[in-house]
XYZ file of C-alpha atoms in Angstrom:
758
model
C 18.782 52.789 21.162
C 17.309 52.761 24.448
C 17.197 49.277 26.055
C 13.667 49.624 27.338
C 11.351 47.799 25.223
C 8.787 49.972 22.908
C 5.979 48.099 24.823
C 6.400 46.989 27.639
C 3.467 45.165 27.991
C 4.030 42.228 25.410
C 5.278 38.959 26.596
C 8.826 38.328 27.234
C 9.381 36.357 23.707
C 8.151 39.145 21.520
C 9.400 42.447 19.920
C 7.403 45.589 18.894
C 7.956 46.153 15.059
C 6.372 48.884 12.437
C 5.677 47.850 8.949
C 4.620 50.918 6.930
C 3.910 52.642 10.415
C 1.317 49.541 11.462
C 2.542 48.574 15.231
C 2.680 44.843 15.368
C 3.884 41.881 17.818
C 6.277 39.556 16.603
C 7.615 36.652 17.868
C 11.654 36.804 18.773
C 13.343 35.542 15.784
C 11.096 35.490 13.166
C 11.584 37.217 10.038
C 10.214 40.412 9.073
C 7.933 38.686 6.461
C 6.400 36.356 9.075
C 4.980 39.888 10.841
C 4.061 41.517 7.273
C 2.160 38.108 6.350
C 0.166 37.914 9.635
C -0.691 41.386 9.708
C -1.631 41.209 5.658
C 0.637 43.473 4.189
C 1.975 42.389 0.670
C 5.692 41.822 0.276
C 6.421 40.554 -2.955
C 8.775 37.207 -3.228
C 9.567 34.257 -4.915
C 11.988 32.011 -3.388
C 10.173 32.272 0.243
C 7.392 29.425 1.140
C 6.583 29.028 4.435
C 6.501 25.478 4.906
C 10.118 25.164 3.133
C 13.753 26.731 5.017
C 15.050 30.373 3.779
C 16.943 30.452 1.158
C 16.725 34.359 0.720
C 18.256 34.042 -2.840
C 15.788 35.963 -5.228
C 15.945 39.389 -3.288
C 12.392 40.250 -4.641
C 11.535 40.819 -1.066
C 13.791 43.386 -0.080
C 12.226 45.889 2.108
C 14.010 49.171 3.809
C 14.679 48.925 7.376
C 15.384 51.523 10.094
C 16.274 51.472 13.787
C 16.914 53.926 16.131
C 16.305 56.816 13.590
C 18.970 55.315 11.279
C 18.390 53.625 8.118
C 19.829 50.712 6.486
C 22.621 51.669 4.355
C 21.403 48.960 1.599
C 17.761 47.072 1.573
C 17.024 44.054 3.803
C 15.554 40.677 2.562
C 12.376 40.501 4.327
C 12.731 36.914 4.591
C 16.063 36.550 6.024
C 16.162 39.617 8.325
C 14.824 38.924 11.927
C 12.754 41.460 13.928
C 13.934 43.769 16.881
C 12.350 45.684 19.017
C 11.819 48.787 17.392
C 12.422 48.106 13.819
C 10.449 50.170 11.356
C 10.174 48.554 7.805
C 9.400 50.454 4.821
C 8.054 48.361 2.204
C 6.608 50.755 -0.217
C 8.585 53.972 -0.003
C 11.337 55.116 -3.142
C 14.332 53.270 -1.654
C 12.265 49.924 -1.363
C 10.507 49.983 -4.411
C 13.601 50.681 -6.669
C 15.001 47.986 -5.232
C 12.329 45.291 -5.910
C 12.026 47.033 -9.258
C 15.579 46.300 -9.843
C 15.487 42.678 -8.879
C 12.431 41.868 -11.283
C 14.634 43.244 -14.214
C 16.999 41.426 -13.272
C 15.037 37.967 -13.113
C 13.483 39.135 -16.438
C 17.294 39.178 -18.327
C 17.080 35.404 -19.563
C 13.555 34.858 -18.560
C 11.898 33.836 -22.415
C 8.900 35.851 -23.555
C 6.690 32.834 -24.015
C 3.909 33.808 -22.130
C 1.208 32.849 -24.949
C 2.133 29.356 -24.645
C 3.397 29.269 -21.147
C 0.770 26.560 -19.264
C 1.251 28.249 -16.298
C -0.050 31.556 -17.756
C -2.747 33.057 -16.085
C -1.453 31.682 -12.618
C 2.138 32.412 -12.703
C 3.642 34.573 -9.263
C 6.316 36.012 -11.643
C 3.863 37.040 -14.514
C 1.811 38.949 -11.694
C 4.451 40.491 -9.896
C 6.171 41.689 -13.225
C 2.911 43.455 -13.957
C 3.820 45.602 -11.082
C 7.388 46.057 -10.715
C 8.397 45.339 -13.980
C 9.370 47.639 -16.526
C 7.947 48.067 -19.823
C 11.539 47.910 -22.066
C 14.032 45.953 -21.120
C 17.623 47.762 -21.404
C 19.639 44.783 -21.508
C 20.186 43.634 -25.558
C 22.370 40.485 -24.891
C 20.969 36.826 -26.330
C 18.726 35.036 -23.503
C 20.695 32.051 -22.344
C 18.733 28.491 -22.943
C 19.036 25.594 -21.081
C 18.221 21.953 -22.140
C 15.314 20.447 -20.951
C 15.529 16.913 -19.018
C 12.830 14.442 -18.617
C 11.133 13.999 -14.944
C 9.004 11.556 -15.597
C 5.954 11.006 -16.465
C 4.097 13.381 -14.096
C 6.559 16.825 -14.195
C 6.721 18.803 -17.233
C 9.796 20.922 -17.521
C 10.787 24.315 -19.276
C 14.170 24.979 -17.213
C 14.471 28.063 -19.531
C 12.120 29.764 -17.399
C 13.199 28.710 -14.157
C 14.553 31.853 -12.071
C 16.413 29.466 -9.724
C 14.315 30.251 -6.691
C 14.941 26.526 -5.383
C 11.604 25.847 -3.674
C 11.684 22.716 -5.810
C 15.087 21.769 -4.928
C 14.224 22.299 -0.895
C 11.031 20.631 -1.134
C 12.151 17.268 -2.598
C 14.908 17.507 0.481
C 13.087 18.823 3.060
C 9.587 17.923 2.800
C 9.759 14.556 0.587
C 13.048 13.680 1.650
C 14.562 12.304 -1.274
C 17.179 15.143 -2.558
C 16.665 14.287 -5.795
C 17.059 18.499 -7.571
C 19.710 20.525 -6.846
C 21.580 23.513 -8.303
C 24.466 22.115 -11.296
C 27.106 24.633 -12.085
C 27.625 28.071 -10.806
C 26.717 31.571 -11.573
C 24.849 32.602 -14.693
C 25.517 28.978 -15.552
C 23.366 27.762 -12.864
C 20.813 25.058 -13.647
C 18.133 23.390 -11.535
C 17.918 19.607 -12.372
C 18.414 15.888 -11.387
C 22.051 15.729 -12.478
C 21.504 11.925 -13.833
C 18.783 12.292 -15.652
C 16.379 10.216 -14.027
C 12.915 10.762 -13.334
C 11.449 11.836 -9.886
C 10.786 8.918 -8.116
C 9.435 10.647 -4.841
C 5.488 9.943 -4.303
C 4.911 13.845 -3.727
C 6.782 14.770 -6.691
C 3.711 16.743 -8.281
C 4.325 19.443 -5.155
C 7.127 20.786 -7.292
C 4.418 22.176 -9.333
C 2.574 24.114 -7.061
C 5.797 25.687 -5.334
C 7.440 26.921 -8.993
C 6.649 30.035 -9.035
C 7.257 30.307 -12.902
C 6.018 27.900 -15.551
C 9.425 25.728 -15.272
C 7.742 22.696 -13.428
C 4.208 22.203 -14.783
C 1.917 19.564 -14.496
C 2.192 16.961 -17.505
C -1.348 15.071 -17.513
C -2.608 18.500 -17.489
C -0.653 20.335 -19.907
C -2.152 22.272 -22.864
C -5.323 21.090 -22.000
C -7.115 24.099 -20.383
C -6.014 27.640 -19.197
C -6.812 28.845 -15.958
C -9.332 31.255 -16.538
C -11.608 28.347 -18.031
C -11.788 26.345 -14.914
C -14.356 26.076 -12.202
C -12.514 24.490 -8.981
C -14.932 22.127 -6.564
C -13.922 20.990 -3.271
C -13.373 17.137 -2.902
C -10.957 14.555 -1.208
C -8.451 12.212 -1.861
C -9.957 8.839 -1.224
C -6.768 6.542 -2.147
C -5.786 6.338 1.646
C -7.381 7.226 4.647
C -5.496 10.636 5.514
C -8.689 12.031 3.472
C -6.535 14.660 2.097
C -8.296 17.840 1.010
C -8.186 19.093 -2.551
C -9.629 20.995 -5.154
C -10.899 19.409 -8.930
C -10.639 22.272 -11.379
C -13.283 21.532 -14.377
C -13.669 22.840 -17.684
C -17.382 21.949 -19.105
C -17.821 19.073 -16.592
C -14.999 17.363 -17.430
C -11.940 17.008 -14.507
C -8.770 18.670 -16.092
C -6.515 18.490 -12.685
C -6.401 18.360 -8.993
C -4.484 20.737 -6.541
C -4.362 20.920 -2.714
C -6.643 22.650 -0.397
C -4.748 24.496 2.463
C -6.015 22.350 5.458
C -3.230 22.371 8.631
C -4.739 19.342 10.482
C -4.961 16.816 7.557
C -2.600 17.458 4.375
C -1.411 21.236 5.229
C -0.602 22.258 1.697
C 0.694 19.334 -0.046
C -1.014 16.442 -2.318
C 0.506 12.880 -3.139
C 0.750 12.085 -6.444
C -1.901 9.064 -5.943
C -4.554 11.567 -5.052
C -3.296 14.041 -7.385
C -3.244 11.992 -10.718
C -5.997 9.252 -10.006
C -9.044 11.598 -11.810
C -6.891 10.266 -15.117
C -8.865 7.067 -14.562
C -12.241 8.481 -14.709
C -12.144 8.357 -18.635
C -10.999 4.708 -18.734
C -12.390 2.794 -21.996
C -14.017 0.429 -19.676
C -15.913 3.190 -17.399
C -19.184 1.702 -16.391
C -21.740 4.359 -18.170
C -24.979 2.230 -18.743
C -26.787 -0.414 -16.800
C -26.041 -3.855 -18.236
C -27.885 -7.284 -18.330
C -26.178 -10.343 -18.544
C -28.256 -12.374 -21.154
C -25.723 -15.437 -21.710
C -22.660 -17.071 -19.916
C -20.262 -17.901 -23.397
C -17.158 -17.064 -22.225
C -15.767 -15.650 -19.035
C -17.433 -12.370 -19.672
C -20.753 -13.551 -20.313
C -22.641 -11.748 -23.255
C -24.392 -8.680 -22.080
C -26.384 -5.842 -23.406
C -27.387 -2.137 -21.998
C -30.368 -1.742 -20.618
C -32.878 1.149 -19.313
C -32.438 1.892 -15.786
C -35.890 0.126 -14.859
C -35.095 -2.855 -16.325
C -31.750 -3.154 -14.417
C -33.705 -2.398 -11.571
C -36.435 -4.405 -11.682
C -33.860 -7.168 -13.125
C -31.826 -6.361 -9.732
C -34.612 -6.170 -7.082
C -35.951 -9.717 -8.501
C -32.706 -11.094 -7.555
C -32.706 -9.963 -3.932
C -36.166 -11.027 -3.678
C -35.097 -14.325 -4.810
C -32.066 -14.576 -2.417
C -33.144 -12.788 0.592
C -32.084 -13.335 4.100
C -29.201 -15.294 4.981
C -28.749 -16.132 1.225
C -27.488 -12.863 0.711
C -24.515 -11.180 1.189
C -23.397 -7.213 0.511
C -20.043 -6.570 0.051
C -18.977 -2.566 0.085
C -15.626 -1.009 -0.934
C -14.125 0.516 1.966
C -13.391 3.736 0.036
C -17.992 4.317 0.135
C -19.137 7.283 1.533
C -20.924 7.669 4.915
C -24.267 8.308 3.205
C -24.354 5.175 0.784
C -22.874 3.033 3.688
C -25.855 4.045 5.647
C -28.223 3.003 2.510
C -26.657 -0.151 2.173
C -26.704 -1.055 5.805
C -30.805 -0.167 5.517
C -30.956 -2.468 2.272
C -29.556 -5.569 4.257
C -31.949 -4.971 6.962
C -34.789 -4.575 5.050
C -33.631 -7.707 3.097
C -33.401 -9.125 6.536
C -29.738 -10.271 5.955
C -27.010 -9.698 8.404
C -24.303 -10.680 5.870
C -23.242 -6.955 5.273
C -19.060 -6.337 5.631
C -16.679 -3.204 4.190
C -13.420 -4.943 5.314
C -13.034 -7.455 2.341
C -9.091 -7.158 1.901
C -8.956 -8.626 5.443
C -7.763 -11.788 6.107
C -7.976 -12.192 10.119
C -11.166 -10.629 12.007
C -11.052 -13.148 14.673
C -10.905 -10.404 17.186
C -13.641 -8.603 15.575
C -11.527 -5.765 14.623
C -12.952 -2.755 13.104
C -10.876 0.716 11.984
C -10.666 2.801 14.798
C -9.604 6.454 14.907
C -6.098 7.417 15.824
C -5.310 8.075 19.433
C -3.389 11.160 18.587
C -4.331 13.336 15.690
C -2.308 13.152 12.744
C -1.171 16.911 12.937
C 0.303 16.198 16.369
C 2.115 13.123 15.462
C 4.932 15.239 14.329
C 5.680 16.084 18.124
C 6.247 12.800 19.037
C 9.754 11.864 20.267
C 9.352 7.997 19.984
C 7.355 6.472 16.562
C 7.087 2.564 16.297
C 6.339 1.279 12.692
C 4.284 -1.942 12.601
C 3.799 -4.037 9.541
C 3.523 -0.759 6.946
C 5.032 0.421 4.056
C 3.892 3.586 5.075
C 5.556 5.889 2.078
C 3.459 4.419 0.054
C 0.480 3.325 2.108
C -0.699 6.871 3.749
C 2.360 9.009 1.824
C 1.604 12.159 3.694
C 1.468 10.682 7.354
C 4.866 9.416 6.278
C 5.668 12.858 5.887
C 4.298 13.676 9.233
C 6.623 10.967 10.437
C 9.772 12.348 8.588
C 8.721 15.945 10.400
C 8.947 14.478 13.471
C 12.405 12.742 12.782
C 13.607 15.920 11.244
C 12.858 17.409 15.128
C 14.878 14.655 16.861
C 12.546 12.006 17.023
C 13.752 8.224 17.145
C 11.823 5.642 14.595
C 11.940 1.866 15.267
C 10.246 -0.460 12.494
C 9.091 -3.989 13.170
C 7.922 -6.011 10.184
C 8.631 -8.712 7.184
C 10.819 -5.841 4.887
C 12.706 -2.899 5.365
C 11.021 -0.900 3.232
C 11.772 2.012 2.119
C 11.704 5.658 4.225
C 12.898 8.836 3.756
C 14.118 9.284 7.206
C 16.833 7.063 9.525
C 15.600 4.147 11.514
C 16.824 4.132 15.050
C 15.806 -0.048 15.422
C 14.624 -2.612 12.983
C 13.160 -6.163 13.815
C 12.982 -8.090 10.218
C 10.727 -10.457 11.122
C 8.345 -12.655 9.242
C 4.623 -11.980 9.546
C 3.997 -14.672 12.203
C 6.442 -13.453 14.551
C 5.603 -9.347 14.425
C 3.475 -9.645 17.506
C 6.601 -11.643 19.256
C 8.858 -8.724 18.453
C 6.591 -6.169 19.642
C 6.750 -7.701 23.096
C 10.620 -8.535 22.830
C 13.003 -6.729 25.584
C 14.916 -5.062 23.048
C 12.205 -2.504 21.721
C 10.860 -1.732 25.231
C 14.293 -1.014 26.187
C 14.710 1.522 23.178
C 11.284 3.403 23.755
C 11.571 3.356 27.916
C 11.913 6.825 28.842
C 9.966 8.077 26.061
C 7.328 11.095 26.789
C 5.659 10.585 23.836
C 5.418 7.436 21.573
C 3.119 6.493 18.544
C 2.598 3.024 17.698
C 1.476 2.855 14.029
C -0.067 -0.216 12.569
C -0.167 -0.515 8.938
C -1.759 -2.912 6.093
C 0.652 -5.661 5.934
C -0.337 -6.695 9.615
C -3.977 -5.533 9.509
C -4.638 -7.245 6.275
C -2.500 -10.461 7.174
C -3.263 -14.353 8.165
C -2.064 -13.053 11.720
C -3.612 -9.711 12.085
C -5.215 -10.302 15.196
C -2.530 -11.304 17.594
C -0.718 -8.705 16.198
C -3.391 -5.931 17.116
C -3.456 -7.682 20.507
C 0.778 -6.980 20.915
C 0.035 -3.901 19.768
C -2.445 -2.761 22.081
C -0.475 -4.414 25.029
C 2.775 -2.250 23.634
C 0.842 0.433 23.793
C -0.720 0.234 27.310
C 2.865 -0.553 28.895
C 4.579 2.559 27.325
C 1.541 4.792 27.870
C 1.743 5.409 23.732
C -0.777 6.397 21.186
C -2.220 3.726 19.202
C -2.622 4.460 15.407
C -4.153 1.735 13.441
C -4.538 2.718 9.748
C -8.099 1.962 8.526
C -8.304 -0.072 5.914
C -9.862 1.883 3.215
C -10.391 5.374 2.784
C -13.452 5.705 4.833
C -13.443 2.241 6.360
C -13.543 4.418 10.173
C -17.082 6.309 8.239
C -18.348 2.623 7.004
C -18.079 1.163 10.802
C -19.715 4.202 12.510
C -22.474 3.442 10.102
C -23.391 -0.211 10.364
C -21.661 -1.537 7.811
C -20.699 -4.632 9.425
C -21.964 -8.255 9.952
C -24.618 -9.178 12.437
C -23.939 -12.528 10.918
C -21.358 -13.504 8.339
C -18.093 -11.033 7.704
C -16.489 -10.798 4.432
C -14.662 -13.884 4.617
C -17.305 -16.266 5.805
C -19.209 -15.094 3.140
C -17.046 -16.300 0.350
C -15.816 -19.302 2.359
C -19.879 -19.865 2.772
C -20.925 -19.171 -0.394
C -24.003 -17.431 -0.717
C -26.404 -18.031 -3.458
C -26.428 -14.461 -4.318
C -24.350 -11.436 -3.075
C -24.350 -7.198 -3.674
C -21.191 -5.763 -4.732
C -20.559 -2.180 -3.904
C -17.594 -0.319 -5.935
C -15.651 -3.516 -5.853
C -13.639 -4.712 -8.830
C -13.952 -8.680 -7.616
C -10.575 -9.359 -9.834
C -8.171 -7.583 -7.622
C -9.836 -6.255 -4.476
C -10.573 -9.321 -2.512
C -8.136 -10.792 0.124
C -8.509 -14.041 -1.068
C -9.608 -13.585 -4.989
C -9.251 -17.372 -5.605
C -12.407 -17.833 -2.868
C -13.929 -14.631 -4.192
C -14.217 -15.250 -7.615
C -15.320 -19.046 -7.222
C -17.878 -17.831 -4.227
C -19.574 -15.128 -6.687
C -19.205 -17.104 -10.203
C -21.717 -19.293 -8.366
C -24.198 -16.945 -7.333
C -26.191 -14.165 -8.639
C -24.474 -11.066 -8.414
C -25.771 -7.408 -8.376
C -22.718 -4.913 -9.120
C -22.955 -1.156 -8.528
C -20.003 -0.555 -10.415
C -17.531 2.715 -11.612
C -15.951 0.542 -14.143
C -17.687 -2.580 -16.341
C -14.433 -4.632 -16.135
C -13.918 -8.132 -17.241
C -13.798 -9.551 -13.842
C -16.866 -7.561 -13.355
C -18.403 -8.985 -16.013
C -17.172 -12.535 -15.463
C -19.162 -12.535 -12.229
C -22.243 -9.922 -12.646
C -25.705 -10.618 -13.647
C -26.531 -6.818 -13.443
C -24.156 -4.062 -13.415
C -25.638 -0.595 -12.126
C -23.362 2.491 -13.168
C -22.623 4.350 -10.310
C -20.330 7.834 -9.792
C -16.938 8.132 -8.005
C -16.216 10.168 -5.351
C -15.078 12.661 -7.617
C -18.419 12.974 -8.791
C -20.590 12.517 -5.861
C -22.077 14.717 -3.098
C -20.388 12.527 -0.285
C -18.847 12.853 3.470
C -15.602 10.789 4.459
C -14.692 9.990 8.202
C -10.389 10.082 7.924
C -8.411 8.065 10.062
C -8.623 11.157 12.496
C -12.223 10.371 12.905
C -12.620 13.362 10.835
C -15.875 14.112 8.717
C -15.141 15.669 5.672
C -17.354 16.308 2.717
C -16.684 16.475 -0.984
C -19.163 18.074 -3.723
C -20.124 16.759 -6.945
C -17.709 17.435 -9.345
C -16.778 15.814 -12.739
C -20.238 15.318 -14.503
C -21.211 11.423 -14.572
C -20.620 9.536 -17.766
C -23.789 8.219 -19.734
C -26.723 7.294 -17.619
C -23.891 6.434 -14.572
C -25.787 8.110 -11.224
C -24.781 9.425 -7.607
C -25.030 5.722 -5.672
C -27.138 7.137 -3.099
C -29.584 7.870 -5.626
C -29.555 4.478 -7.290
C -30.230 2.906 -3.801
C -32.907 5.044 -3.028
C -34.621 3.949 -6.731
C -33.539 0.202 -5.595
C -34.839 0.079 -2.423
C -38.405 1.475 -3.808
C -38.631 -1.314 -6.428
C -38.608 -3.321 -3.034
C -40.896 -1.252 -0.979
C -38.456 -1.448 1.792
C -38.709 1.337 4.492
C -36.571 3.701 5.595
C -35.710 5.224 2.079
C -38.424 8.035 1.856
C -35.851 10.990 1.611
C -36.626 12.878 -1.853
C -33.058 14.307 -1.849
C -29.608 14.300 -0.078
C -30.460 16.805 2.894
C -33.098 14.383 3.391
C -30.922 11.644 3.597
C -28.344 13.769 5.605
C -30.763 14.501 8.217
C -31.438 10.675 9.064
C -27.764 9.632 9.397
C -27.037 8.601 12.699
C -23.164 7.431 13.700
C -23.053 4.574 16.334
C -20.295 2.891 18.067
C -19.814 -0.374 16.441
C -20.973 -3.337 17.986
C -18.032 -6.038 16.903
C -15.666 -5.825 20.034
C -12.756 -4.024 19.639
C -9.448 -4.867 18.853
C -7.324 -6.401 21.576
C -10.312 -7.066 23.784
C -10.847 -10.642 22.713
C -8.475 -13.270 23.196
C -6.883 -14.458 20.410
C -5.412 -18.057 19.057
C -1.790 -18.141 18.114
C -2.093 -18.118 14.354
C -0.868 -21.607 12.768
C 0.031 -20.155 9.082
C 3.807 -19.353 10.914
C 4.574 -23.305 10.772
C 4.806 -25.487 7.776
C 6.860 -25.605 4.450
C 8.116 -23.172 2.226
C 8.548 -19.382 2.893
C 6.325 -16.780 4.713
C 4.179 -14.745 2.467
C 4.224 -11.262 3.110
C 2.092 -8.701 1.222
C 2.300 -4.939 1.174
C 0.008 -2.808 -1.313
C 1.529 -1.753 -4.540
C 1.902 2.528 -4.259
C -0.412 2.847 -7.674
C -2.786 -0.515 -8.020
C -4.397 0.186 -4.434
C -8.274 0.369 -6.269
C -10.202 1.355 -9.728
C -9.908 4.288 -10.289
C -5.619 4.734 -9.306
C -4.811 1.060 -11.971
C -6.392 3.090 -14.584
C -4.731 6.700 -14.663
C -2.101 6.150 -17.398
C 0.587 8.458 -15.755
C 0.651 6.968 -12.548
C 1.259 3.448 -14.176
C 4.192 4.541 -15.818
C 5.789 6.205 -12.502
C 9.318 4.475 -11.411
C 7.489 3.782 -8.050
C 4.958 1.468 -9.970
C 7.566 -1.721 -10.306
C 4.921 -4.441 -11.334
C 4.641 -7.951 -10.496
C 7.280 -10.014 -8.913
C 8.449 -11.933 -6.111
C 11.496 -10.324 -4.095
C 13.352 -12.828 -1.759
C 16.452 -12.987 0.693
C 19.261 -14.018 -0.909
C 19.869 -17.007 0.657
C 16.477 -18.229 0.393
C 16.929 -17.473 -3.142
C 20.043 -19.575 -3.379
C 18.567 -22.230 -1.531
C 15.801 -22.490 -4.636
C 18.735 -21.811 -7.350
C 17.111 -18.373 -8.528
C 18.716 -15.416 -9.388
C 17.458 -12.094 -10.088
C 15.247 -12.011 -13.704
C 14.521 -15.389 -13.294
C 10.793 -16.576 -13.746
C 9.284 -18.504 -10.601
C 6.440 -20.245 -9.736
C 4.835 -18.865 -6.340
C 2.605 -21.024 -5.223
C 0.020 -21.346 -2.359
C -3.150 -23.424 -1.721
C -4.993 -20.777 -2.819
C -3.195 -20.781 -6.337
C -0.473 -20.355 -8.481
C 1.262 -17.293 -9.949
C 4.231 -16.881 -12.187
C 6.652 -13.889 -11.613
C 10.010 -12.329 -11.518
C 12.336 -12.669 -9.173
C 14.156 -10.166 -7.377
C 16.620 -10.734 -4.615
C 16.995 -8.025 -1.627
C 18.404 -8.780 2.024
C 15.784 -5.834 2.719
C 13.364 -8.948 2.993
C 13.121 -11.288 6.142
C 14.861 -14.747 5.645
C 12.518 -16.910 5.069
C 9.822 -14.567 3.574
C 8.588 -14.150 -0.158
C 7.580 -10.547 -0.537
C 4.785 -9.628 -3.001
C 2.302 -6.595 -3.761
C -1.132 -6.652 -4.071
C -3.187 -4.917 -7.060
C -1.722 -7.135 -10.077
C -3.580 -9.541 -11.731
C -0.259 -11.315 -11.610
C -0.199 -11.774 -8.376
C -4.264 -12.058 -7.356
C -3.882 -15.868 -7.147
C -2.222 -15.997 -4.208
C -3.719 -16.230 -0.808
C -1.908 -15.993 2.358
C 0.424 -18.235 4.907
C 3.112 -20.120 3.143
C 4.303 -20.344 -0.356
C 6.700 -22.875 -2.163
C 8.452 -20.869 -4.598
C 10.489 -22.347 -7.506
C 11.897 -21.951 -11.101
C 9.426 -21.571 -13.714
């Protein structure tokens, strides 16, 4: 073979290969299958996945190769054979096809012939390839082996007799999820894939093993036996339970949402989907879904008495409440996952009614610096290229699972990760340094010499500020300290928006010209508009919220007619969730993304923008003259929020860091973040959903005379909760950690808590 390159005009890091007679340029070190895929030349495979390491154990991708006129003595696996200059590859000659057909015959030796009852039927890679490479009759007459199934939890169903040991699921849990929960047990013909200990999968990304499985061994337990793939219609939508805005498809049958699957977008979620986004659609069909307009007729008991009404009646009642309580007497509170279209109309509604009391930052306690959501300074797809990452006040794995996965990718490339916060949250990567401090000390820890020394000399530093910091009573000081730290070290500041569309709502004017969310509740108004909010669980200070709302007239645009909504509302107007809505959301990168209405609306529920338009018509307000969604969108104008940016305003030292008792640290429970997720039964059964409890440092528990499993009264100035005690050295001394989103913890406010035996 000549030492001269076949094509001297190629870059020095590329070589020339010929696949089925097609001349291609391929990077040195890449594999044959990479070059073939780029050129659109099909090569069958099972174990290969472009997001996972190469295993080369299924051998389905065997091809014939030739170098310098000499053919290789045996077929080569395309996924594990690197390209070289002048390499000739034959994917369809007699030698390659014979090898591929022989491999298929071996794969089918033990595979059960249960395609008619297999939930993967119709979208099974083995089924598809066996049509082209399989024999019509098997030459093997031995008894097929049977593998016992194990329960992998409420999300993933198993039929491990179908497994072909491709190890995609094993590599996913090890390399992407980072939990190392699946593996191969025994050897040879006895090899089995499983968890070994028989426990459910605990990764927050477990549903992705369904997508990577090429056969029906791992399937969607929630979707199982409910529909066949060819019965389904796919609609583009978005995940709206965190600010990433994962791209997904909703699969429908007769208008009912059957399942969600990832939609590839390398800049956002790659080809993955968090379990929260994959299974939350179950909540669409909860028993307390709002399906008809409701009017309160009496206030007997907590819920009052209600009757169903026509839309005309409900809108007339809502309009009368707003007429009677306009201007400064009215407060408008908006859920931070509300779409841009609905948010813009709510801003017009507030302006038309003469009120500046409008806000979407309902879960944030400290807005003294006028902070609003801002786009990440570094796109999320580039975070994996960082060499130093500082995570501030965030249970990142639960808060934004696929952002956590990007940080893990950075770690595997050699990045150092440092953590500052009140709890040593569980990550799937090693932590270079930890500063476990009370929430009131986070800002000071960011200015420490230790942390400054740890990041010094790094070329690409990223600071990620999460919900524990953003939603706490010391948020303004932490934001200022994070901005100062980023400026001092040339770091990219990435504050996670607190809500799926917090950034979009800020850009479309859903911000106060007068009172913010906290002030509206601390200084009660005579009437409120609630949009997409579950009043008993979504506010930062539930006690203040329920007190203020309980003494006012309330118009609730709601997805659910839940107990807390019935308790405070006078009118309930049923509206669509994002899965049933044509809408636009703005994700944490500042990227506008569109979702399309998928599921059919239940009962008489309507898309929110149509209800707002009808209500404005009842009120005779200007700015609602459009007749369709296109007309509405044509009038949308994003703007820069007029409130001061985080870190611009001087911030007074928070007083909650002093006093008696323990300091309260609050994080979001992963499967209690909003009304839809709370009603998804499969997610509520997931092992990560640990339920309401208070976690204490062992020294603090000992001082209070408490042990693991004991019941304790946890009291703040806002209220008292009775919670089970859990002990962990992962909690900073002097802190009590609870998760929000539970009714049992909703009574607690912020600041200092007293913990004593119940």
